[in-house]
Short mmCIF file of C-alpha atoms (C1' of nucleotides) in Angstrom, two decimals:
data_model
loop_
_atom_site.label_atom_id
_atom_site.label_comp_id
_atom_site.label_asym_id
_atom_site.label_seq_id
_atom_site.Cartn_x
_atom_site.Cartn_y
_atom_site.Cartn_z
CA MET A 3 102.72 118.03 81.80
CA LEU A 4 102.05 120.87 84.23
CA TRP A 5 98.37 121.33 83.89
CA MET A 6 97.44 121.15 87.52
CA GLU A 7 98.57 123.89 89.86
CA ASN A 8 96.50 123.66 93.00
CA MET A 9 99.38 123.71 95.41
CA GLN A 10 100.85 126.30 97.73
CA ASN A 11 97.80 127.90 99.23
CA VAL A 12 99.27 127.00 102.56
CA SER A 13 100.69 130.13 104.00
CA GLU A 14 97.66 131.79 105.53
CA GLU A 15 95.89 128.99 107.33
CA TYR A 16 99.06 127.08 107.93
CA ASN A 17 99.59 128.76 111.25
CA GLN A 18 96.22 127.88 112.59
CA ASN A 19 96.18 124.38 111.26
CA ILE A 20 99.68 123.38 112.16
CA TRP A 21 98.65 122.68 115.74
CA GLU A 22 95.72 120.56 114.83
CA PRO A 23 97.61 117.28 115.06
CA ASN A 24 98.51 118.55 118.51
CA TYR A 25 101.96 117.19 118.77
CA VAL A 26 103.69 119.93 120.58
CA PHE A 27 106.98 120.24 118.78
CA GLU A 28 108.64 123.15 120.49
CA ASN A 29 111.84 122.39 118.66
CA GLU A 30 111.50 123.25 115.06
CA GLU A 31 113.98 120.87 113.51
CA TYR A 32 112.69 117.68 112.00
CA SER A 33 109.11 118.81 111.87
CA TRP A 34 107.81 116.54 109.19
CA ALA A 35 104.78 114.44 110.00
CA MET A 36 102.63 117.54 109.95
CA ASP A 37 103.00 119.03 106.51
CA GLU A 38 99.38 118.68 105.62
CA LEU A 39 96.04 120.13 106.69
CA TYR A 40 95.09 122.55 104.05
CA ASP A 41 91.81 121.74 102.42
CA ASN A 42 91.70 122.97 98.88
CA ASP A 43 88.38 122.62 97.19
CA CYS A 44 89.81 121.41 93.87
CA SER A 45 86.75 122.51 91.95
CA SER A 46 86.60 123.13 88.20
CA SER A 47 88.45 120.17 86.85
CA PRO A 48 90.03 121.01 83.48
CA ASP A 49 88.10 118.42 81.57
CA GLY A 50 84.36 118.72 81.85
CA ALA A 51 83.94 116.43 84.84
CA PRO A 52 80.49 116.51 86.44
CA ALA A 53 79.91 117.82 89.94
CA SER A 54 79.36 114.39 91.47
CA ALA A 55 82.75 113.18 90.40
CA SER A 56 84.30 116.32 91.80
CA LEU A 57 82.61 115.79 95.13
CA SER A 58 83.62 112.18 95.46
CA ASN A 59 87.08 113.17 94.37
CA SER A 60 87.27 115.76 97.12
CA ASN A 61 86.13 113.21 99.63
CA ASN A 62 88.79 110.87 98.44
CA ILE A 63 91.42 113.54 98.79
CA LEU A 64 90.30 114.38 102.30
CA SER A 65 90.14 110.76 103.34
CA GLU A 66 93.55 110.05 101.98
CA ARG A 67 94.90 113.08 103.79
CA ASN A 68 93.48 111.82 107.05
CA ARG A 69 94.94 108.42 106.44
CA ARG A 70 98.39 109.86 105.92
CA LYS A 71 98.00 111.96 109.02
CA ARG A 72 97.02 108.96 111.12
CA LEU A 73 99.95 107.00 109.82
CA ASN A 74 102.35 109.79 110.64
CA GLN A 75 100.92 110.22 114.12
CA ARG A 76 101.34 106.54 114.80
CA LEU A 77 104.84 106.56 113.44
CA PHE A 78 105.69 109.47 115.65
CA ALA A 79 104.17 107.79 118.67
CA LEU A 80 106.28 104.76 117.88
CA ARG A 81 109.36 106.91 117.68
CA ALA A 82 108.56 108.38 121.08
CA LEU A 83 108.84 104.95 122.67
CA VAL A 84 112.25 104.07 121.36
CA PRO A 85 115.02 105.43 123.54
CA ASN A 86 117.98 105.44 121.18
CA ILE A 87 117.00 107.08 117.97
CA THR A 88 119.58 107.93 115.36
CA LYS A 89 117.78 109.61 112.51
CA MET A 90 114.27 110.89 112.06
CA ASP A 91 113.62 109.12 108.78
CA LYS A 92 110.49 107.12 108.50
CA ALA A 93 112.57 104.10 107.61
CA SER A 94 115.00 104.75 110.42
CA ILE A 95 112.20 105.10 112.92
CA ILE A 96 110.88 101.69 112.00
CA LYS A 97 114.38 100.24 111.95
CA ASP A 98 115.18 101.58 115.40
CA ALA A 99 111.88 100.25 116.67
CA ILE A 100 112.74 96.84 115.27
CA ASP A 101 116.15 96.86 116.91
CA TYR A 102 114.64 98.00 120.18
CA ILE A 103 112.00 95.29 120.15
CA GLN A 104 114.63 92.66 119.48
CA GLN A 105 116.77 94.03 122.27
CA LEU A 106 113.82 94.00 124.65
CA GLN A 107 112.94 90.47 123.65
CA GLU A 108 116.36 89.05 124.33
CA GLN A 109 116.63 91.04 127.50
CA GLU A 110 113.37 89.53 128.61
CA ALA A 111 114.69 86.07 127.85
CA THR A 112 117.85 86.83 129.80
CA LEU A 113 115.91 88.13 132.77
CA GLN A 114 113.61 85.17 132.81
CA ALA A 115 116.58 82.84 132.69
CA ASP A 116 118.08 84.70 135.61
CA ILE A 117 114.84 84.37 137.49
CA MET A 118 114.67 80.67 136.90
CA GLU A 119 118.25 80.32 138.00
CA LEU A 120 117.61 82.29 141.15
CA GLU A 121 114.51 80.28 141.89
CA ASN A 122 116.42 77.08 141.48
CA ASN A 123 119.15 78.49 143.66
CA ASN A 124 116.96 78.90 146.70
CA ASN A 125 114.96 75.71 146.75
CA ASN A 126 112.69 76.62 149.61
CA ASN A 127 110.12 78.89 148.01
CA PRO A 128 107.48 77.25 145.87
CA LYS A 129 106.12 80.36 144.18
CA ASN A 130 105.19 80.34 140.56
CA HIS A 131 105.20 83.25 138.18
CA ASP A 132 102.23 83.59 135.92
CA LEU A 133 102.97 86.67 133.91
CA PRO A 134 100.81 87.06 130.83
CA MET A 135 97.46 87.43 132.62
CA LEU A 136 95.12 88.89 130.11
CA LEU A 137 92.13 90.85 131.16
CA THR A 138 88.52 89.96 131.96
CA SER A 139 89.22 87.09 134.32
CA LYS A 140 90.01 88.93 137.50
CA ASN A 141 86.81 90.60 138.60
CA THR A 142 85.23 87.61 140.18
CA ASN A 143 85.22 89.16 143.61
CA VAL A 144 82.46 91.70 143.28
CA PHE A 145 80.49 91.52 146.45
CA ASP A 146 77.72 93.98 146.87
CA SER A 147 77.98 97.74 146.42
CA PRO A 148 77.81 98.78 142.79
CA ILE A 149 79.26 101.84 141.18
CA GLN A 150 76.59 104.49 140.93
CA LEU A 151 77.54 106.56 137.97
CA LEU A 152 76.34 110.15 137.99
CA GLN A 153 78.24 111.54 135.04
CA LEU A 154 80.61 110.29 132.38
CA ASN A 155 82.33 112.42 129.77
CA VAL A 156 85.10 111.60 127.34
CA THR A 157 86.59 114.55 125.50
CA SER A 158 89.46 114.69 123.09
CA MET A 159 92.33 116.89 124.19
CA GLY A 160 94.44 116.44 121.08
CA ASP A 161 97.97 115.09 121.24
CA ASN A 162 96.50 111.58 121.26
CA THR A 163 95.05 112.33 124.65
CA LEU A 164 91.52 111.70 125.87
CA MET A 165 90.18 113.14 129.08
CA VAL A 166 87.72 110.98 130.97
CA SER A 167 85.70 112.65 133.67
CA ILE A 168 83.64 110.48 135.95
CA THR A 169 81.37 111.45 138.79
CA CYS A 170 79.83 108.89 141.07
CA THR A 171 78.65 108.62 144.60
CA LYS A 172 81.34 107.75 147.12
CA ARG A 173 80.73 104.57 148.94
CA ALA A 174 82.96 101.85 150.26
CA ASP A 175 85.42 100.46 147.69
CA THR A 176 84.21 102.68 144.91
CA MET A 177 87.70 103.88 144.09
CA LEU A 178 88.98 100.35 144.27
CA LYS A 179 86.36 99.20 141.86
CA LEU A 180 87.15 102.03 139.51
CA CYS A 181 90.82 101.10 139.57
CA GLN A 182 89.99 97.51 138.88
CA LEU A 183 87.81 98.62 136.01
CA PHE A 184 90.52 100.81 134.54
CA GLU A 185 93.07 98.06 134.78
CA SER A 186 90.74 95.66 133.10
CA LEU A 187 90.35 98.07 130.20
CA ASN A 188 94.13 98.26 129.74
CA LEU A 189 94.09 102.02 129.53
CA LYS A 190 97.32 103.93 129.10
CA ILE A 191 96.84 106.35 131.95
CA ILE A 192 98.99 109.45 131.82
CA THR A 193 97.54 111.21 134.81
CA ALA A 194 94.64 110.55 137.11
CA ASN A 195 93.01 112.86 139.58
CA LEU A 196 90.51 112.19 142.29
CA ALA A 197 88.64 114.59 144.47
CA VAL A 198 86.17 113.78 147.20
CA VAL A 199 83.51 116.39 147.85
CA SER A 200 80.98 115.50 150.51
CA ALA A 201 79.56 112.21 149.29
CA ASN A 202 80.59 112.46 145.67
CA LEU A 203 83.72 111.25 144.00
CA PHE A 204 85.09 113.23 141.06
CA ASN A 205 87.56 111.39 138.93
CA THR A 206 89.47 112.85 136.03
CA LEU A 207 91.97 110.91 134.06
CA PHE A 208 94.05 111.59 131.00
CA ILE A 209 94.54 108.65 128.75
CA ARG A 210 96.84 108.12 125.82
CA ALA A 211 94.63 107.00 122.95
CA ASP A 212 93.70 107.96 119.46
CA GLU A 213 91.15 110.70 119.12
CA GLU A 214 88.81 108.60 117.08
CA GLU A 215 88.50 106.12 119.92
CA LYS A 216 86.57 108.63 121.98
CA GLU A 217 83.07 107.25 121.66
CA GLU A 218 84.39 103.72 121.69
CA LEU A 219 86.13 104.39 124.98
CA LYS A 220 83.00 105.89 126.49
CA MET A 221 81.02 102.86 125.49
CA GLN A 222 83.71 100.59 126.86
CA ILE A 223 83.63 102.34 130.22
CA GLN A 224 79.87 102.26 130.36
CA THR A 225 79.63 98.60 129.50
CA ALA A 226 82.46 97.80 131.91
CA ILE A 227 80.64 99.54 134.72
CA ALA A 228 77.46 97.76 133.78
CA ALA A 229 79.23 94.44 133.73
CA PHE A 230 80.87 95.29 136.99
CA ASN A 231 77.65 96.11 138.73
CA GLY A 232 75.97 92.95 137.63
CA PRO A 233 72.57 92.29 136.10
CA GLN A 234 70.84 95.21 137.74
CA THR A 235 72.30 98.45 136.50
CA PRO A 236 71.50 101.83 138.05
CA ILE A 237 73.23 103.81 135.34
CA THR A 238 71.36 107.05 135.09
CA ILE A 239 73.21 108.82 132.33
CA MET B 20 95.07 111.75 80.60
CA LEU B 21 95.92 108.18 79.80
CA TRP B 22 99.03 108.55 77.78
CA MET B 23 101.20 106.36 79.91
CA GLU B 24 100.54 102.65 79.89
CA ASN B 25 103.63 101.05 81.31
CA MET B 26 101.94 98.77 83.77
CA GLN B 27 101.40 95.05 83.94
CA ASN B 28 104.66 93.70 82.64
CA VAL B 29 104.99 91.94 85.90
CA SER B 30 104.16 88.35 85.23
CA GLU B 31 107.51 86.98 84.11
CA GLU B 32 110.00 88.34 86.57
CA TYR B 33 107.50 88.60 89.36
CA ASN B 34 108.30 85.11 90.49
CA GLN B 35 111.98 85.73 90.81
CA ASN B 36 111.73 89.13 92.38
CA ILE B 37 109.02 88.39 94.83
CA TRP B 38 111.47 86.69 97.17
CA GLU B 39 113.95 89.47 97.10
CA PRO B 40 112.76 91.02 100.35
CA ASN B 41 113.50 87.65 101.92
CA TYR B 42 110.42 87.49 104.04
CA VAL B 43 108.89 84.17 103.49
CA PHE B 44 105.16 84.68 103.06
CA GLU B 45 103.84 81.20 102.57
CA ASN B 46 100.26 82.35 103.03
CA GLU B 47 99.06 84.26 100.09
CA GLU B 48 96.44 86.49 101.64
CA TYR B 49 97.37 90.01 102.66
CA SER B 50 100.33 90.15 100.37
CA TRP B 51 100.70 93.85 100.02
CA ALA B 52 104.10 95.28 100.80
CA MET B 53 105.42 93.68 97.67
CA ASP B 54 103.41 95.11 94.83
CA GLU B 55 106.37 96.62 93.08
CA LEU B 56 109.52 95.24 91.48
CA TYR B 57 109.08 95.93 87.86
CA ASP B 58 111.68 98.13 86.28
CA ASN B 59 110.32 99.64 83.14
CA ASP B 60 112.70 101.65 80.99
CA CYS B 61 110.15 104.34 80.09
CA SER B 62 112.05 105.45 77.00
CA SER B 63 110.58 107.48 74.14
CA SER B 64 108.33 109.94 75.86
CA PRO B 65 105.50 110.96 73.54
CA ASP B 66 105.99 114.69 73.80
CA GLY B 67 109.35 116.01 72.71
CA ALA B 68 110.95 116.05 76.14
CA PRO B 69 114.75 116.15 76.10
CA ALA B 70 116.68 113.05 77.02
CA SER B 71 118.23 114.52 80.18
CA ALA B 72 114.92 115.40 81.74
CA SER B 73 113.57 112.03 80.84
CA LEU B 74 116.53 110.29 82.38
CA SER B 75 116.43 112.22 85.63
CA ASN B 76 112.72 111.73 85.82
CA SER B 77 113.11 108.01 85.38
CA ASN B 78 115.75 107.96 88.04
CA ASN B 79 113.44 109.78 90.38
CA ILE B 80 110.69 107.32 89.73
CA LEU B 81 112.99 104.40 90.31
CA SER B 82 114.48 105.86 93.42
CA GLU B 83 111.11 106.63 94.88
CA ARG B 84 109.99 103.12 94.08
CA ASN B 85 112.96 101.74 95.98
CA ARG B 86 112.26 103.99 98.89
CA ARG B 87 108.68 102.79 99.14
CA LYS B 88 109.88 99.25 98.88
CA ARG B 89 112.37 99.71 101.72
CA LEU B 90 109.72 101.29 103.89
CA ASN B 91 107.33 98.44 103.29
CA GLN B 92 109.99 95.86 103.97
CA ARG B 93 110.81 97.51 107.26
CA LEU B 94 107.16 97.74 108.16
CA PHE B 95 106.73 94.09 107.40
CA ALA B 96 109.78 93.16 109.41
CA LEU B 97 108.34 95.12 112.29
CA ARG B 98 105.08 93.27 111.93
CA ALA B 99 106.92 89.97 112.04
CA LEU B 100 108.24 90.78 115.50
CA VAL B 101 104.91 91.53 117.11
CA PRO B 102 103.13 88.42 118.30
CA ASN B 103 99.53 89.55 118.61
CA ILE B 104 98.49 91.27 115.44
CA THR B 105 94.90 92.21 114.82
CA LYS B 106 94.74 93.73 111.36
CA MET B 107 97.25 94.00 108.58
CA ASP B 108 96.84 97.72 108.06
CA LYS B 109 99.94 99.82 108.01
CA ALA B 110 98.48 101.89 110.80
CA SER B 111 97.46 98.83 112.76
CA ILE B 112 100.90 97.33 112.40
CA ILE B 113 102.45 100.39 113.94
CA LYS B 114 99.78 100.51 116.63
CA ASP B 115 100.31 96.89 117.58
CA ALA B 116 104.04 97.46 117.67
CA ILE B 117 103.51 100.39 120.01
CA ASP B 118 101.35 98.33 122.33
CA TYR B 119 103.84 95.49 122.24
CA ILE B 120 106.76 97.75 123.08
CA GLN B 121 104.89 99.18 126.03
CA GLN B 122 103.98 95.71 127.21
CA LEU B 123 107.61 94.61 126.91
CA GLN B 124 108.78 97.66 128.80
CA GLU B 125 106.60 97.06 131.82
CA GLN B 126 107.33 93.39 131.72
CA GLU B 127 111.00 94.23 131.84
CA ALA B 128 110.42 96.42 134.87
CA THR B 129 108.47 93.63 136.51
CA LEU B 130 111.14 91.06 135.83
CA GLN B 131 113.90 93.28 137.10
CA ALA B 132 111.94 93.94 140.26
CA ASP B 133 111.42 90.21 140.65
CA ILE B 134 115.13 89.65 140.30
CA MET B 135 115.87 92.21 142.96
CA GLU B 136 113.30 90.60 145.17
CA LEU B 137 114.75 87.16 144.66
CA GLU B 138 118.23 88.42 145.35
CA ASN B 139 117.07 90.03 148.55
CA ASN B 140 115.35 86.82 149.41
CA ASN B 141 118.56 84.91 148.94
CA ASN B 142 120.60 87.28 151.04
CA ASN B 143 118.14 87.78 153.86
CA ASN B 144 117.09 84.86 155.91
CA PRO B 145 113.64 84.93 157.46
CA LYS B 146 113.55 87.46 160.23
CA ASN B 147 110.39 89.52 159.97
CA HIS B 148 107.33 87.35 160.17
CA ASP B 149 105.67 89.51 162.79
CA LEU B 150 103.77 91.79 160.45
CA PRO B 151 100.38 92.94 161.64
CA MET B 152 98.63 91.51 158.61
CA LEU B 153 95.68 93.78 158.45
CA LEU B 154 93.42 93.88 155.45
CA THR B 155 93.62 90.11 154.81
CA SER B 156 89.95 89.95 153.97
CA LYS B 157 90.03 91.09 150.40
CA ASN B 158 93.46 90.32 149.07
CA THR B 159 92.66 86.85 147.98
CA ASN B 160 93.35 87.79 144.38
CA VAL B 161 96.86 89.09 144.78
CA PHE B 162 98.99 87.01 142.51
CA ASP B 163 102.58 87.71 143.18
CA SER B 164 103.63 91.09 141.84
CA PRO B 165 104.45 93.25 144.84
CA ILE B 166 104.49 96.99 145.15
CA GLN B 167 108.05 98.14 144.65
CA LEU B 168 108.33 101.31 146.66
CA LEU B 169 110.92 103.77 145.44
CA GLN B 170 110.06 106.77 147.57
CA LEU B 171 107.64 107.64 150.35
CA ASN B 172 107.22 111.06 151.93
CA VAL B 173 104.60 112.37 154.29
CA THR B 174 104.65 116.12 154.89
CA SER B 175 102.35 118.27 156.91
CA MET B 176 100.56 120.97 154.99
CA GLY B 177 98.81 122.56 157.97
CA ASP B 178 95.07 122.85 158.27
CA ASN B 179 94.89 119.23 159.37
CA THR B 180 96.15 118.14 155.99
CA LEU B 181 98.94 115.71 155.23
CA MET B 182 100.46 115.24 151.82
CA VAL B 183 101.61 111.74 150.97
CA SER B 184 103.90 111.34 147.98
CA ILE B 185 104.65 107.84 146.76
CA THR B 186 106.84 106.70 143.92
CA CYS B 187 106.94 103.11 142.80
CA THR B 188 107.57 101.15 139.65
CA LYS B 189 104.57 100.71 137.43
CA ARG B 190 103.58 97.17 136.84
CA ALA B 191 100.31 95.41 136.38
CA ASP B 192 97.76 96.10 139.11
CA THR B 193 100.02 98.45 141.02
CA MET B 194 97.42 101.17 141.11
CA LEU B 195 94.79 98.68 142.12
CA LYS B 196 96.92 97.50 144.99
CA LEU B 197 97.57 101.03 146.12
CA CYS B 198 93.86 101.73 146.12
CA GLN B 199 93.22 98.60 148.10
CA LEU B 200 95.88 99.67 150.55
CA PHE B 201 94.47 103.14 150.97
CA GLU B 202 90.99 101.80 151.51
CA SER B 203 92.30 99.40 154.10
CA LEU B 204 93.91 102.26 156.00
CA ASN B 205 90.62 104.15 156.09
CA LEU B 206 92.23 107.39 155.01
CA LYS B 207 90.13 110.50 154.53
CA ILE B 208 91.31 111.34 151.06
CA ILE B 209 90.65 114.89 149.96
CA THR B 210 92.41 114.68 146.63
CA ALA B 211 94.58 112.12 144.93
CA ASN B 212 96.80 112.49 141.92
CA LEU B 213 98.54 109.92 139.82
CA ALA B 214 101.08 110.37 137.05
CA VAL B 215 102.69 107.68 134.97
CA VAL B 216 106.13 108.50 133.60
CA SER B 217 107.71 105.73 131.54
CA ALA B 218 107.76 102.82 133.95
CA ASN B 219 107.30 104.75 137.18
CA LEU B 220 104.15 105.69 138.99
CA PHE B 221 104.03 108.94 140.94
CA ASN B 222 101.22 109.23 143.43
CA THR B 223 100.36 112.26 145.49
CA LEU B 224 97.45 112.39 147.86
CA PHE B 225 96.13 114.91 150.32
CA ILE B 226 94.66 113.43 153.43
CA ARG B 227 92.63 114.92 156.22
CA ALA B 228 94.46 114.02 159.41
CA ASP B 229 96.11 115.55 162.44
CA GLU B 230 99.58 116.85 161.90
CA GLU B 231 101.08 114.78 164.68
CA GLU B 232 100.02 111.63 162.88
CA LYS B 233 102.60 112.26 160.21
CA GLU B 234 105.24 109.73 161.21
CA GLU B 235 102.57 107.31 162.33
CA LEU B 236 100.93 107.50 158.92
CA LYS B 237 104.24 106.93 157.16
CA MET B 238 104.87 103.87 159.28
CA GLN B 239 101.34 102.66 158.63
CA ILE B 240 101.80 102.94 154.88
CA GLN B 241 105.17 101.22 155.00
CA THR B 242 103.92 98.34 157.07
CA ALA B 243 100.81 98.06 154.96
CA ILE B 244 102.90 97.80 151.81
CA ALA B 245 105.11 95.28 153.54
CA ALA B 246 102.10 93.27 154.59
CA PHE B 247 100.71 93.54 151.14
CA ASN B 248 103.82 92.30 149.47
CA GLY B 249 104.11 89.33 151.72
CA PRO B 250 106.90 88.06 153.95
CA GLN B 251 109.76 89.22 151.78
CA THR B 252 109.86 92.98 151.37
CA PRO B 253 111.95 94.74 148.77
CA ILE B 254 111.52 98.16 150.28
CA THR B 255 114.59 100.11 149.40
CA ILE B 256 113.94 103.42 151.11
"C1'" DA C 26 76.89 102.39 94.93
"C1'" DC C 27 80.36 104.12 98.90
"C1'" DG C 28 84.43 103.83 101.75
"C1'" DC C 29 88.93 102.23 102.76
"C1'" DA C 30 93.77 100.97 102.00
"C1'" DC C 31 97.19 100.83 98.98
"C1'" DA C 32 100.94 101.96 95.16
"C1'" DC C 33 102.06 105.13 92.01
"C1'" DG C 34 104.16 109.32 89.78
"C1'" DT C 35 105.30 114.05 90.67
"C1'" DG C 36 107.04 118.39 92.58
"C1'" DA C 37 109.21 120.56 96.52
"C1'" DG C 38 112.78 121.14 99.79
"C1'" DG C 39 117.05 119.91 102.19
"C1'" DC C 40 121.91 118.59 102.19
"C1'" DT D 30 124.40 119.83 90.76
"C1'" DG D 31 122.46 115.08 92.12
"C1'" DC D 32 120.57 112.40 95.82
"C1'" DC D 33 117.25 111.67 99.30
"C1'" DT D 34 112.89 112.17 101.85
"C1'" DC D 35 108.56 113.72 102.03
"C1'" DA D 36 103.40 115.11 101.02
"C1'" DC D 37 100.29 115.33 97.63
"C1'" DG D 38 96.57 113.91 94.31
"C1'" DT D 39 95.10 110.10 91.58
"C1'" DG D 40 93.82 105.45 90.04
"C1'" DT D 41 92.76 100.84 91.46
"C1'" DG D 42 90.96 97.00 93.90
"C1'" DC D 43 88.43 95.05 97.60
"C1'" DG D 44 84.57 94.52 100.87
#
DNA sequence: ACGCACACGTGAGGC
DNA sequence: TGCCTCACGTGTGCG
């Protein structure tokens, strides 16, 4: 019944691995969602299992651990969006999110009804509201000057945060084009910084995204710039 | 290792318990979240375990099974609320819910701003159609979401530097419009910073200009925003 | 073969 | 004590 005792080797490397999910957690109550991150080797299985099985087993364990970690990060990110949270249970987090979504949905319906009523009330303005407006159909007004990219880096900062650092030559409407590009990519920008030094434009922005989307994001930015510039592409990096 | 074979007694009562979570599920693909619902008694443990331990153990198993079932039901209910779902992963469900909540939040901000705008439009009769209407060459793709200015400060930092601090509600294309506006004013931007907090957008930029242009610059920005938003202006500061 | 996503049983820890 | 929630390792099934 109790033939497997590979637990509780946590205490030493716990303190250096506890910050690896990078959710800050200054308050120490309710600190589940990060009770993992110790990699035991799990060698020498009691029955004479061969080494290959042990290796694949270890991979499975690690993969499953990462999966649980991702799920908990997402759940915690979901919890961060809901304003009125009652309990920190996993089930309660999802329940509160459900209630909040329903509340937002009916509030949206109410607001839209109010808008329609107000629009009908003053019968002299013929404006129409088109709200959904997905991406990729708004950059039809590229005229001439392309974005000349000098450097592009995407690094993971932890805490579901990616830092994008872009350097390009400053010419007319470059910043405008970059903004257009960022909006088209639907990035969740936390903070953006821009510095102009002589004729160069240094742009640093922090984006809320999963850490594993790093390379994907870099490729997205590159292809977006390429698509923005048109058929001829002076990307040099 | 394989001393416990209490699986696969599902087939009879599966059909009457499958509808117990009350989510309809007419399509039969992706039907996880309901792979449980068999209550085995688990009596007569093979080793001579006492009856109390066996009973508490069985209760634990059953309770844990119910907990998992509740969690999956909630997750599935959450998934039912989100319109645009990509994958049926647990992690993807939570991710899509997160994106949807954020989208609903900014849409709510947009709609509330629209309501305020419409109410101002109802109260105020046309009186300011004498706006300078600069820029006008590139804003052919402005739909109808204006910049809702919450705060605007211009302070002199000395050394021919002015600091402009702008707060407005974050909605779609707000940053793009601000960039367009700044470019149209031909400002000599040294450094610009942008922070997004919930549904607000905080913008701070340092501009190379004479100190006596402070009030003039503030007026320029205000009138530019007014011109950008169109005839009706919901400036509240 | 390999990886991924899941449900399961189990022990630990908190009220 | 029992009840509840969680993380863990494991087995299974699918692409």
